[in-house]
CSV table of C-alpha atoms in Angstrom, one decimal:
chain,number,residue,atom,x,y,z
A,66,MET,CA,-3.6,7.7,60.3
A,67,GLY,CA,-1.3,4.3,59.6
A,68,ASP,CA,-2.9,1.1,60.9
A,69,GLU,CA,-6.3,2.3,61.0
A,70,ASP,CA,-6.4,2.7,57.4
A,71,GLU,CA,-7.0,-0.6,56.9
A,72,GLU,CA,-8.7,-1.9,60.0
A,73,GLY,CA,-10.4,1.2,60.5
A,74,MET,CA,-10.6,3.4,64.1
A,75,PHE,CA,-13.1,1.0,65.3
A,76,GLY,CA,-12.6,-2.5,64.1
A,77,GLY,CA,-13.9,-2.7,61.0
A,78,LEU,CA,-13.0,-2.6,57.3
A,79,TYR,CA,-13.6,-0.1,54.8
A,80,GLU,CA,-14.6,-1.6,51.5
A,81,ASP,CA,-16.6,0.3,48.7
A,82,GLY,CA,-17.7,3.0,50.7
A,83,HIS,CA,-19.1,1.2,53.3
A,84,TRP,CA,-17.7,0.0,56.9
A,85,ILE,CA,-18.5,-4.0,57.6
A,86,TRP,CA,-17.8,-4.8,61.0
A,87,ASP,CA,-16.0,-7.9,62.1
A,88,ASP,CA,-17.9,-10.9,63.8
A,89,ASN,CA,-15.7,-10.4,66.8
A,90,SER,CA,-16.6,-7.2,66.9
A,91,GLU,CA,-20.0,-5.3,68.6
A,92,ALA,CA,-20.6,-2.2,66.7
A,93,LEU,CA,-22.9,-0.6,64.2
A,94,VAL,CA,-22.4,-0.6,60.8
A,95,PHE,CA,-22.8,2.1,58.3
A,96,ILE,CA,-24.0,1.6,54.8
A,97,SER,CA,-24.3,4.3,52.0
A,98,ASP,CA,-27.7,4.9,50.5
A,99,LEU,CA,-26.8,6.8,48.1
A,100,PRO,CA,-27.5,5.8,44.4
A,101,PRO,CA,-25.1,3.7,42.6
A,102,LYS,CA,-22.9,5.6,40.1
A,103,PRO,CA,-24.4,5.3,36.7
A,104,VAL,CA,-21.9,3.5,34.8
A,105,GLU,CA,-21.2,5.3,31.1
A,106,ALA,CA,-21.8,2.6,27.4
A,107,ILE,CA,-19.3,3.3,25.0
A,108,GLN,CA,-20.6,3.2,21.8
A,109,ILE,CA,-18.3,1.6,19.3
A,110,PRO,CA,-19.3,2.2,15.6
A,111,THR,CA,-19.6,-1.0,13.5
A,112,LYS,CA,-17.1,-1.2,10.6
A,113,ALA,CA,-18.1,-1.7,7.8
A,114,LEU,CA,-17.4,-5.1,5.7
A,115,THR,CA,-14.9,-4.5,3.6
A,116,GLY,CA,-15.0,-8.1,1.8
A,117,THR,CA,-18.5,-7.2,0.6
A,118,ILE,CA,-17.8,-4.2,-1.3
A,119,GLU,CA,-17.5,-4.7,-4.8
A,120,PHE,CA,-16.2,-2.3,-7.5
A,121,ARG,CA,-18.0,-1.7,-10.5
A,122,ASP,CA,-16.3,-2.8,-13.8
A,123,ASP,CA,-19.6,-2.3,-16.3
A,124,VAL,CA,-18.9,1.0,-17.1
A,125,ASP,CA,-21.1,2.1,-19.9
A,126,LEU,CA,-19.5,4.3,-22.9
A,127,LEU,CA,-20.4,7.6,-21.3
A,128,GLU,CA,-18.9,7.2,-18.5
A,129,GLN,CA,-15.8,6.1,-20.2
A,130,ILE,CA,-15.9,9.2,-22.2
A,131,ARG,CA,-16.2,11.1,-18.6
A,132,PHE,CA,-13.3,9.1,-17.4
A,133,ARG,CA,-10.7,9.7,-20.8
A,134,ARG,CA,-11.3,13.7,-20.5
A,135,ARG,CA,-11.3,14.5,-16.5
A,136,TYR,CA,-9.5,11.4,-14.9
A,137,GLN,CA,-7.3,9.9,-17.3
A,138,ARG,CA,-3.3,9.7,-17.3
A,139,LYS,CA,-2.2,12.4,-19.8
A,140,VAL,CA,0.8,11.3,-21.7
A,141,LYS,CA,3.0,14.0,-22.4
A,142,PRO,CA,4.4,14.9,-25.9
A,143,GLY,CA,7.6,12.9,-26.0
A,144,GLN,CA,6.2,10.2,-23.6
A,145,PRO,CA,6.3,6.6,-24.5
A,146,GLU,CA,2.1,5.3,-24.4
A,147,VAL,CA,2.5,2.6,-21.9
A,148,ILE,CA,0.1,1.2,-19.2
A,149,THR,CA,1.8,2.6,-15.9
A,150,ILE,CA,0.7,1.8,-12.1
A,151,GLN,CA,-0.5,4.6,-12.0
A,152,ASP,CA,-3.3,3.7,-14.8
A,153,VAL,CA,-3.9,0.9,-12.6
A,154,LYS,CA,-5.1,2.7,-10.2
A,155,ASP,CA,-7.2,5.3,-11.6
A,156,ILE,CA,-9.4,2.8,-12.9
A,157,ALA,CA,-9.9,1.0,-9.5
A,158,LEU,CA,-9.7,4.9,-7.8
A,159,TYR,CA,-12.8,5.2,-10.5
A,160,THR,CA,-14.7,2.3,-9.8
A,161,ALA,CA,-14.3,2.1,-6.8
A,162,PRO,CA,-17.9,2.7,-4.5
A,163,ILE,CA,-18.1,6.0,-2.4
A,164,ASN,CA,-18.3,4.8,0.9
A,165,LEU,CA,-14.8,2.8,0.4
A,166,LEU,CA,-13.2,6.5,-0.6
A,167,SER,CA,-11.3,8.9,2.1
A,168,PRO,CA,-8.9,11.3,1.5
A,169,MET,CA,-6.4,9.0,3.5
A,170,LEU,CA,-6.5,6.5,1.6
A,171,ILE,CA,-5.8,8.3,-2.0
A,172,ASN,CA,-3.1,10.2,-0.3
A,173,MET,CA,-1.8,6.9,0.8
A,174,LEU,CA,-2.1,5.4,-3.2
A,175,HIS,CA,0.1,8.2,-3.8
A,176,LEU,CA,3.5,7.9,-1.9
A,177,PRO,CA,6.4,5.7,-3.5
A,178,THR,CA,6.2,3.4,-0.8
A,179,THR,CA,3.1,2.3,-1.9
A,180,GLU,CA,3.5,1.9,-5.4
A,181,ARG,CA,6.0,-0.4,-4.8
A,182,PHE,CA,4.1,-2.4,-2.5
A,183,ILE,CA,1.5,-3.1,-4.9
A,184,ARG,CA,4.1,-3.7,-7.9
A,185,ALA,CA,5.9,-6.1,-5.1
A,186,LEU,CA,2.0,-7.6,-4.9
A,187,ILE,CA,1.3,-7.7,-8.8
A,188,ILE,CA,4.7,-10.0,-9.3
A,189,TYR,CA,3.9,-12.1,-6.6
A,190,SER,CA,0.0,-12.5,-7.4
A,191,GLN,CA,1.2,-13.3,-10.9
A,192,TYR,CA,4.4,-15.9,-10.4
A,193,TYR,CA,1.4,-17.5,-7.5
A,194,LEU,CA,-0.6,-18.1,-9.9
A,195,GLN,CA,1.5,-19.2,-12.5
A,196,ILE,CA,3.2,-21.9,-10.3
A,197,SER,CA,-0.3,-22.6,-9.1
A,198,ASP,CA,-1.0,-23.8,-12.2
A,199,GLU,CA,2.1,-26.0,-13.2
A,200,MET,CA,1.6,-27.6,-9.2
A,201,ALA,CA,-1.1,-28.5,-10.7
A,202,LYS,CA,-0.2,-30.2,-14.0
A,203,ARG,CA,2.4,-31.6,-11.9
A,204,ILE,CA,0.1,-33.6,-9.2
A,205,LEU,CA,-2.0,-34.8,-12.0
A,206,GLU,CA,1.1,-36.3,-13.9
A,207,LEU,CA,2.1,-38.3,-10.0
A,208,GLU,CA,-1.4,-40.4,-10.7
A,209,THR,CA,1.0,-42.0,-14.2
A,210,LYS,CA,4.4,-41.0,-13.2
A,211,VAL,CA,6.6,-41.6,-10.2
A,212,SER,CA,8.5,-38.7,-9.0
A,213,THR,CA,12.5,-37.9,-9.5
A,214,PRO,CA,14.9,-35.9,-7.4
A,215,GLN,CA,14.9,-33.9,-10.2
A,216,CYS,CA,11.1,-32.9,-10.0
A,217,ARG,CA,12.0,-32.0,-6.3
A,218,LEU,CA,14.8,-30.0,-7.2
A,219,VAL,CA,12.1,-27.9,-9.7
A,220,GLU,CA,9.8,-28.0,-7.1
A,221,ASN,CA,12.4,-26.6,-4.1
A,222,GLU,CA,13.4,-23.4,-6.5
A,223,PHE,CA,9.1,-22.3,-7.2
A,224,ARG,CA,9.0,-22.4,-3.0
A,225,ASP,CA,12.2,-20.1,-3.1
A,226,ASN,CA,11.0,-17.9,-5.8
A,227,LEU,CA,7.2,-17.7,-4.1
A,228,SER,CA,9.6,-16.7,-0.7
A,229,ASP,CA,12.0,-14.1,-2.0
A,230,LEU,CA,9.0,-12.7,-3.6
A,231,ARG,CA,6.9,-12.8,-0.5
A,232,LEU,CA,9.5,-11.1,1.1
A,233,LEU,CA,9.5,-8.4,-1.5
A,234,VAL,CA,6.1,-7.4,-0.2
A,235,ALA,CA,6.9,-8.2,3.8
A,236,LYS,CA,9.8,-5.3,3.0
A,237,GLU,CA,7.5,-2.4,2.2
A,238,TYR,CA,4.8,-3.6,4.5
A,239,SER,CA,7.3,-3.7,7.2
A,240,THR,CA,7.5,0.2,6.3
A,241,MET,CA,3.5,0.8,6.5
A,242,LEU,CA,4.0,-0.9,10.0
A,243,ILE,CA,6.6,1.4,11.6
A,244,GLY,CA,5.7,4.5,9.8
A,245,GLY,CA,9.1,4.7,8.4
A,246,GLY,CA,9.8,6.5,5.1
A,247,ASP,CA,7.1,8.7,3.5
A,248,THR,CA,4.3,6.8,5.5
A,249,ARG,CA,5.2,8.6,8.6
A,250,LYS,CA,2.6,10.5,8.9
A,251,PHE,CA,0.0,8.1,7.6
A,252,HIS,CA,1.2,5.6,11.2
A,253,HIS,CA,-1.0,6.0,14.0
A,254,MET,CA,1.2,6.8,16.9
A,255,GLY,CA,4.2,8.3,16.9
A,256,PRO,CA,6.9,9.9,18.9
A,257,GLU,CA,5.3,13.5,18.1
A,258,LYS,CA,2.2,11.7,18.4
A,259,LYS,CA,0.7,12.0,22.3
A,260,ARG,CA,-2.1,10.0,22.2
A,261,LYS,CA,-3.0,6.3,22.4
A,262,SER,CA,-3.5,4.0,19.3
A,263,LEU,CA,-6.3,4.3,16.8
A,264,SER,CA,-7.2,0.9,16.9
A,265,ASP,CA,-10.8,1.2,15.6
A,266,LYS,CA,-9.7,3.4,12.8
A,267,ASP,CA,-6.0,1.6,12.1
A,268,ALA,CA,-8.3,-1.3,11.4
A,269,ARG,CA,-10.2,0.3,9.0
A,270,PHE,CA,-8.1,1.9,7.0
A,271,PHE,CA,-6.0,-1.6,6.8
A,272,GLU,CA,-9.3,-3.3,5.6
A,273,THR,CA,-9.8,-0.2,3.0
A,274,LEU,CA,-6.2,-0.4,1.4
A,275,LEU,CA,-6.5,-4.2,1.4
A,276,ARG,CA,-9.3,-4.4,-0.6
A,277,MET,CA,-8.1,-1.8,-3.3
A,278,CYS,CA,-4.8,-3.8,-3.2
A,279,VAL,CA,-7.0,-6.6,-4.4
A,280,GLN,CA,-8.9,-4.7,-7.0
A,281,ILE,CA,-5.4,-3.1,-8.4
A,282,VAL,CA,-3.9,-6.8,-8.6
A,283,TRP,CA,-6.5,-8.3,-10.3
A,284,LEU,CA,-7.0,-5.2,-12.9
A,285,ALA,CA,-3.1,-5.4,-13.5
A,286,LEU,CA,-3.3,-9.1,-13.8
A,287,GLY,CA,-6.0,-9.0,-16.9
A,288,ARG,CA,-9.2,-9.6,-15.0
A,289,LYS,CA,-8.5,-13.2,-14.4
A,290,SER,CA,-9.0,-15.5,-11.1
A,291,PHE,CA,-10.1,-12.8,-8.6
A,292,ASN,CA,-11.1,-15.3,-5.9
A,293,GLN,CA,-7.6,-16.5,-5.8
A,294,ILE,CA,-6.5,-13.6,-6.0
A,295,GLU,CA,-8.6,-12.0,-2.9
A,296,LEU,CA,-7.6,-15.2,-0.7
A,297,GLU,CA,-4.2,-15.6,-1.5
A,298,ILE,CA,-3.6,-11.9,-0.4
A,299,ASN,CA,-5.7,-12.0,2.4
A,300,ARG,CA,-3.5,-15.5,3.7
A,301,ILE,CA,-0.5,-13.8,3.6
A,302,PHE,CA,-1.5,-10.7,5.5
A,303,LYS,CA,-3.8,-12.5,8.2
A,304,THR,CA,-2.7,-15.9,8.1
A,305,GLU,CA,-5.1,-18.8,7.2
A,306,ILE,CA,-6.4,-18.2,11.1
A,307,PHE,CA,-8.5,-14.2,10.2
A,308,ASN,CA,-8.7,-14.9,6.5
A,309,ALA,CA,-12.4,-13.2,6.4
A,310,VAL,CA,-12.8,-14.1,2.9
A,311,GLU,CA,-11.9,-18.0,3.3
A,312,HIS,CA,-14.5,-18.4,6.0
A,313,THR,CA,-16.8,-16.6,3.8
A,314,LEU,CA,-16.3,-18.6,0.6
A,315,ARG,CA,-15.5,-22.1,2.5
A,316,THR,CA,-13.2,-23.4,-0.2
A,317,GLU,CA,-10.7,-25.1,2.0
A,318,TYR,CA,-8.6,-24.5,-0.5
A,319,ILE,CA,-5.7,-24.9,1.4
A,320,ALA,CA,-7.0,-28.3,2.7
A,321,LYS,CA,-7.1,-30.1,-0.5
A,322,MET,CA,-3.8,-29.5,-1.5
A,323,ALA,CA,-1.6,-31.7,-1.9
A,324,LYS,CA,1.6,-32.5,0.2
A,325,GLU,CA,4.2,-30.8,-2.7
A,326,GLU,CA,1.8,-28.4,-4.0
A,327,ARG,CA,0.8,-27.3,-0.1
A,328,ASP,CA,5.3,-26.9,0.2
A,329,ALA,CA,5.5,-25.5,-3.6
A,330,LEU,CA,3.1,-22.2,-2.6
A,331,LEU,CA,3.4,-21.9,1.1
A,332,GLY,CA,6.8,-22.1,1.6
A,333,LEU,CA,8.4,-23.7,4.7
A,334,CYS,CA,8.3,-20.3,7.2
A,335,LEU,CA,5.0,-21.3,8.5
A,336,ARG,CA,4.8,-21.1,12.4
A,337,HIS,CA,1.7,-22.6,13.9
A,338,ASP,CA,1.4,-21.0,17.4
A,339,LYS,CA,-1.7,-19.8,19.4
A,340,LYS,CA,-3.8,-17.7,18.0
A,341,LEU,CA,-2.6,-14.4,20.3
A,342,ASN,CA,1.3,-15.0,19.1
A,343,THR,CA,0.4,-16.2,15.3
A,344,ARG,CA,2.6,-13.8,12.9
A,345,SER,CA,1.5,-13.2,9.1
A,346,PRO,CA,3.3,-15.0,6.3
A,347,LEU,CA,4.8,-12.0,5.6
A,348,MET,CA,6.4,-11.5,8.7
A,349,ASN,CA,7.4,-14.7,9.0
A,350,GLU,CA,9.3,-14.8,5.7
A,351,VAL,CA,11.4,-11.8,7.3
A,352,PHE,CA,12.4,-13.8,10.9
A,353,CYS,CA,12.3,-17.0,8.7
A,354,HIS,CA,16.0,-18.7,9.2
A,355,ARG,CA,16.7,-19.2,5.5
A,356,ASP,CA,19.3,-18.0,3.3
A,357,ILE,CA,18.5,-15.0,1.2
A,358,ASP,CA,20.2,-12.0,-0.3
A,359,TYR,CA,20.3,-9.1,1.8
A,360,ARG,CA,19.9,-7.0,-0.9
A,361,VAL,CA,16.3,-7.6,-1.1
A,362,LEU,CA,16.0,-6.4,2.1
A,363,GLY,CA,17.2,-2.6,0.3
A,364,LEU,CA,15.6,-2.7,-2.9
A,365,GLY,CA,14.2,0.4,-4.6
A,366,VAL,CA,15.4,2.2,-1.1
A,367,ILE,CA,19.0,1.6,-0.5
A,368,LYS,CA,21.7,2.3,-3.5
A,369,TYR,CA,23.9,-0.9,-3.7
A,370,CYS,CA,27.6,-1.0,-4.8
A,371,GLN,CA,26.7,-4.5,-6.6
A,372,TYR,CA,23.5,-6.2,-8.1
A,373,SER,CA,23.1,-9.8,-8.7
A,374,ALA,CA,20.7,-10.4,-11.7
A,375,ARG,CA,18.4,-12.0,-9.8
A,376,ALA,CA,18.5,-8.8,-7.2
A,377,LEU,CA,18.3,-6.3,-10.1
A,378,TYR,CA,15.3,-8.1,-11.7
A,379,MET,CA,13.2,-7.6,-8.4
A,380,MET,CA,14.6,-3.8,-7.9
A,381,GLN,CA,12.8,-3.3,-12.0
A,382,ALA,CA,9.9,-4.9,-11.3
A,383,VAL,CA,9.0,-3.1,-7.5
A,384,ALA,CA,10.7,0.6,-8.4
A,385,GLY,CA,11.8,0.6,-12.4
A,386,PRO,CA,10.5,2.7,-14.8
A,387,GLU,CA,7.9,1.3,-16.4
A,388,GLU,CA,8.8,1.8,-19.9
A,389,THR,CA,12.0,0.2,-19.5
A,390,LEU,CA,9.8,-3.0,-18.7
A,391,SER,CA,9.6,-4.9,-21.6
A,392,GLU,CA,13.1,-4.2,-22.9
A,393,LEU,CA,14.3,-5.4,-19.9
A,394,GLY,CA,12.6,-8.7,-20.2
A,395,ILE,CA,10.5,-7.8,-16.9
A,396,VAL,CA,7.0,-9.4,-16.7
A,397,LEU,CA,4.3,-7.3,-14.7
A,398,GLY,CA,1.0,-7.8,-15.5
A,399,ILE,CA,-0.3,-5.8,-18.5
A,400,ILE,CA,1.8,-3.1,-16.9
A,401,GLY,CA,4.7,-1.5,-19.2
A,402,ALA,CA,2.4,-2.9,-22.4
A,403,PRO,CA,1.3,-0.7,-24.9
A,404,ARG,CA,-1.7,1.2,-24.2
A,405,SER,CA,-3.1,1.6,-27.4
A,406,SER,CA,-3.2,-2.5,-26.8
A,407,PHE,CA,-6.3,-1.8,-24.7
A,408,ASP,CA,-9.4,0.0,-24.2
A,409,THR,CA,-10.1,3.3,-21.7
A,410,MET,CA,-10.7,0.8,-19.1
A,411,LEU,CA,-7.8,-1.2,-19.4
A,412,LYS,CA,-9.7,-4.3,-21.8
A,413,PRO,CA,-7.7,-6.0,-24.4
A,414,LEU,CA,-8.4,-4.2,-27.5
A,415,PRO,CA,-9.6,-7.5,-29.9
A,416,THR,CA,-6.6,-7.3,-33.2
A,417,GLY,CA,-6.1,-9.6,-36.3
A,418,SER,CA,-6.9,-13.1,-35.9
A,419,SER,CA,-7.1,-13.1,-32.3
A,420,LYS,CA,-11.1,-11.2,-32.8
A,421,SER,CA,-13.2,-13.6,-31.9
A,422,LYS,CA,-10.9,-15.1,-29.6
A,423,SER,CA,-10.7,-11.7,-27.6
A,424,LYS,CA,-14.5,-10.7,-27.8
A,425,ALA,CA,-14.7,-14.5,-26.4
A,426,SER,CA,-12.3,-13.7,-23.4
A,427,MET,CA,-13.5,-10.3,-22.9
A,428,SER,CA,-17.6,-11.2,-22.5
A,429,SER,CA,-16.4,-13.9,-20.3
A,430,THR,CA,-14.4,-11.3,-18.1
A,431,SER,CA,-17.2,-9.0,-17.8
A,432,THR,CA,-19.5,-11.8,-16.8
A,433,TYR,CA,-16.8,-12.9,-14.3
A,434,SER,CA,-16.1,-9.5,-13.1
A,435,ALA,CA,-19.4,-8.3,-12.6
A,436,SER,CA,-19.2,-10.0,-9.0
A,437,PRO,CA,-16.0,-10.6,-8.1
A,438,SER,CA,-17.0,-11.5,-4.5
A,439,SER,CA,-19.6,-14.2,-5.5
A,440,LYS,CA,-18.9,-16.9,-4.1
A,441,SER,CA,-18.2,-19.2,-7.1
A,442,THR,CA,-14.9,-21.1,-6.2
A,443,GLY,CA,-14.5,-22.3,-10.1
A,444,SER,CA,-11.8,-20.2,-10.5
A,445,THR,CA,-9.7,-20.7,-7.5
A,446,LYS,CA,-8.0,-23.6,-8.5
A,447,LYS,CA,-7.3,-22.2,-12.3
A,448,SER,CA,-5.9,-19.0,-13.2
A,449,GLY,CA,-8.1,-17.6,-16.1
A,450,ILE,CA,-7.5,-21.0,-18.7
A,451,GLY,CA,-9.8,-19.8,-22.1
A,452,LEU,CA,-8.7,-15.9,-21.3
A,453,LEU,CA,-6.9,-14.6,-23.9
A,454,LYS,CA,-3.2,-14.6,-22.7
A,455,LEU,CA,-2.0,-11.2,-22.4
A,456,TYR,CA,1.5,-11.3,-20.6
A,457,GLU,CA,4.2,-13.8,-20.9
A,458,ASP,CA,4.9,-15.8,-17.5
A,459,ILE,CA,7.4,-15.1,-15.1
A,460,VAL,CA,11.3,-16.4,-15.4
A,461,LEU,CA,13.3,-15.0,-12.7
A,462,PRO,CA,16.9,-15.2,-12.7
A,463,LYS,CA,18.2,-18.4,-10.5
A,464,LYS,CA,20.3,-17.7,-7.2
A,465,GLU,CA,23.8,-17.2,-7.0
A,466,THR,CA,26.0,-20.2,-6.1
A,467,LYS,CA,28.2,-18.3,-4.0
A,468,MET,CA,27.8,-16.0,-1.5
A,469,PRO,CA,26.7,-12.7,-2.2
A,470,TYR,CA,29.1,-9.6,-2.1
A,471,PHE,CA,29.8,-8.1,1.0
A,472,PRO,CA,30.8,-4.5,0.6
A,473,PRO,CA,33.1,-3.1,3.7
A,474,GLN,CA,30.9,-1.1,5.3
A,475,PHE,CA,27.2,-0.8,4.6
A,476,PRO,CA,25.9,1.9,2.0
A,477,ASP,CA,24.7,5.0,3.2
A,478,GLU,CA,23.5,5.9,-0.2
A,479,SER,CA,19.6,6.0,-1.5
A,480,GLU,CA,18.6,4.7,-4.4
A,481,GLU,CA,17.0,7.7,-6.6
A,482,ILE,CA,13.0,7.7,-5.8
A,483,ARG,CA,10.3,7.9,-8.6
A,484,PRO,CA,7.6,10.2,-7.7
A,485,CYS,CA,4.4,9.7,-7.8
A,486,ASN,CA,2.0,11.5,-9.8
A,487,GLU,CA,0.7,14.5,-8.2
A,488,VAL,CA,-1.5,16.2,-10.7
A,489,GLN,CA,-3.3,12.3,-10.1
A,490,ARG,CA,-3.6,13.0,-6.3
A,491,LYS,CA,-5.4,16.2,-6.6
A,492,ARG,CA,-7.7,15.0,-9.2
A,493,TRP,CA,-9.1,12.3,-7.6
A,494,LEU,CA,-9.5,14.2,-3.6
A,495,ASN,CA,-11.4,16.8,-5.7
A,496,ARG,CA,-13.6,14.4,-7.4
A,497,LEU,CA,-14.0,13.0,-3.8
A,498,VAL,CA,-15.7,16.4,-2.5
A,499,ARG,CA,-17.6,16.8,-5.6
A,500,LEU,CA,-19.0,13.4,-4.5
A,501,LEU,CA,-18.9,13.6,-0.7
A,502,HIS,CA,-20.1,17.3,-0.9
A,503,PRO,CA,-22.1,18.3,-4.3
A,504,GLN,CA,-23.2,21.5,-3.1
A,505,THR,CA,-20.8,22.9,-2.1
A,506,ALA,CA,-18.8,21.5,-4.9
A,507,ALA,CA,-21.1,23.4,-7.2
A,508,ARG,CA,-20.6,27.0,-5.5
């Protein structure tokens, strides 16, 4: 109709299903008498708050016997009886509430990428607790002593070590975000998936996986400092703004830190942008302009020609066999410790002269772990003072003073990927089916 589409055939304007005449024109106005079209309200399902979910840690003797017979990893003849990352995952899955579990979560936990991710979280959290205690002592000493340039060099070394360990976590987390490697089938989007992003489902799964990882790290570190571990893990994944755990506990632990303590524990790769442009501290470590060894970004996945002592330590920690950790002097919580020193639920057994001390530590641990999400903030500045020391402190090899070795071409050979325990994965899937559908499983 040309210009008549805009002004109408009779000099009027057509808007929202009816004619509106101009003031200069003399004509009738047509108004539709049809009822307004009803707008369908979209019901968005409410996500359960994963931060309030508590795991059972007071498993009675009957439940422990059932776990040992049905679900505990069986050691084959000739294999060393040491604690593996699979053993810790088994305890977490067995004590998790049913509404937290899903086949997708169980399958995701039994991927090589996820295992490297969890082991990187363990070594980072352990070193964070270690440096947090050390910095707390240094801040107290500043009241009677003067800080020297040597002190600042030591604190800068702490800061660089924590940044590199955060980078270990970030590299595996980035693989999950883009759906790379074995995480491809768990990604919510992709070129072969002709659908939009399932943001609600993806957010729910992320919260569930993060809560499960917090529990696994806590178990691997001897059931100590749950609040501090949970606060820090949520901070590096969600930033200080969106840290729901901090909003619940209201500890204000970062605001209470001294400047030296904040620089060492949080690092220099922090960006305080607007909320919509905020990146998590993990992603800030990836895009931070600082001197890093390029081999750290491919540890456990890409096979390099040469490793520095520092890179080899990290590679064995996140991707090496658990039975060789103690031989190499690598500390990863209780991972790699003799299985005979712990009970079925991976609690330390009293031995020798430390019998009374062990009993006291176990009783205090059980009391604390009964409500790990409580609002008690006494442990947010301590890393388990008075508990039995189950493992040594981490001593990372120093950085190379010279430039790292650069090969003539980028390596294209993959590292040998250690497979996950397929038997245990099927056991937990079958248990979940029996718990969700008891009548069907009985048939």
